[in-house]
GROMACS .gro file of C-alpha atoms in nm:
model
   61
    1UNK     CA    1  12.415  10.802   6.662
    2UNK     CA    2  12.681  11.038   6.534
    3UNK     CA    3  12.685  10.850   6.204
    4UNK     CA    4  12.313  10.918   6.154
    5UNK     CA    5  12.369  11.292   6.196
    6UNK     CA    6  12.655  11.274   5.948
    7UNK     CA    7  12.445  11.084   5.691
    8UNK     CA    8  12.150  11.323   5.730
    9UNK     CA    9  12.384  11.618   5.675
   10UNK     CA   10  12.535  11.453   5.366
   11UNK     CA   11  12.192  11.377   5.221
   12UNK     CA   12  12.073  11.736   5.275
   13UNK     CA   13  12.392  11.869   5.114
   14UNK     CA   14  12.349  11.635   4.817
   15UNK     CA   15  11.983  11.737   4.780
   16UNK     CA   16  12.081  12.105   4.779
   17UNK     CA   17  12.344  12.039   4.512
   18UNK     CA   18  12.086  11.865   4.292
   19UNK     CA   19  11.836  12.146   4.351
   20UNK     CA   20  12.094  12.407   4.252
   21UNK     CA   21  12.181  12.204   3.940
   22UNK     CA   22  11.812  12.187   3.844
   23UNK     CA   23  11.764  12.563   3.884
   24UNK     CA   24  12.083  12.628   3.687
   25UNK     CA   25  11.965  12.400   3.405
   26UNK     CA   26  11.624  12.570   3.397
   27UNK     CA   27  11.781  12.916   3.391
   28UNK     CA   28  12.016  12.832   3.103
   29UNK     CA   29  11.737  12.680   2.892
   30UNK     CA   30  11.833  12.314   2.913
   31UNK     CA   31  11.467  12.210   2.936
   32UNK     CA   32  11.348  12.414   2.637
   33UNK     CA   33  11.197  12.214   2.356
   34UNK     CA   34  11.337  12.338   2.027
   35UNK     CA   35  11.233  12.042   1.811
   36UNK     CA   36  10.857  12.017   1.863
   37UNK     CA   37  10.758  12.367   1.739
   38UNK     CA   38  10.931  12.298   1.408
   39UNK     CA   39  10.729  11.983   1.338
   40UNK     CA   40  10.402  12.090   1.500
   41UNK     CA   41  10.266  12.212   1.169
   42UNK     CA   42  10.291  11.859   1.029
   43UNK     CA   43  10.035  11.718   1.272
   44UNK     CA   44   9.662  11.777   1.258
   45UNK     CA   45   9.536  11.806   1.612
   46UNK     CA   46   9.191  11.936   1.530
   47UNK     CA   47   8.935  11.664   1.574
   48UNK     CA   48   8.630  11.665   1.350
   49UNK     CA   49   8.307  11.749   1.523
   50UNK     CA   50   8.131  11.435   1.632
   51UNK     CA   51   7.758  11.415   1.613
   52UNK     CA   52   7.588  11.332   1.939
   53UNK     CA   53   7.342  11.051   1.882
   54UNK     CA   54   6.986  11.139   1.961
   55UNK     CA   55   6.815  10.964   2.245
   56UNK     CA   56   6.658  10.642   2.126
   57UNK     CA   57   6.300  10.594   2.228
   58UNK     CA   58   6.212  10.258   2.375
   59UNK     CA   59   5.900  10.250   2.156
   60UNK     CA   60   6.110  10.166   1.848
   61UNK     CA   61   6.215   9.828   1.983
   0.00000   0.00000   0.00000
């Protein structure tokens, strides 16, 4: 039973270390995307307007 308490303590300590590393990386800008804004102008994201087909009457068939 003592081993379970030890392993739970180790896992919580390891989780806190990873959480601190994540916050440190976010604070120092490690997750910032510096490449995409430079090439964004090369892509055309605007979709042309699509015409909505009119309702087809059953009388035409």
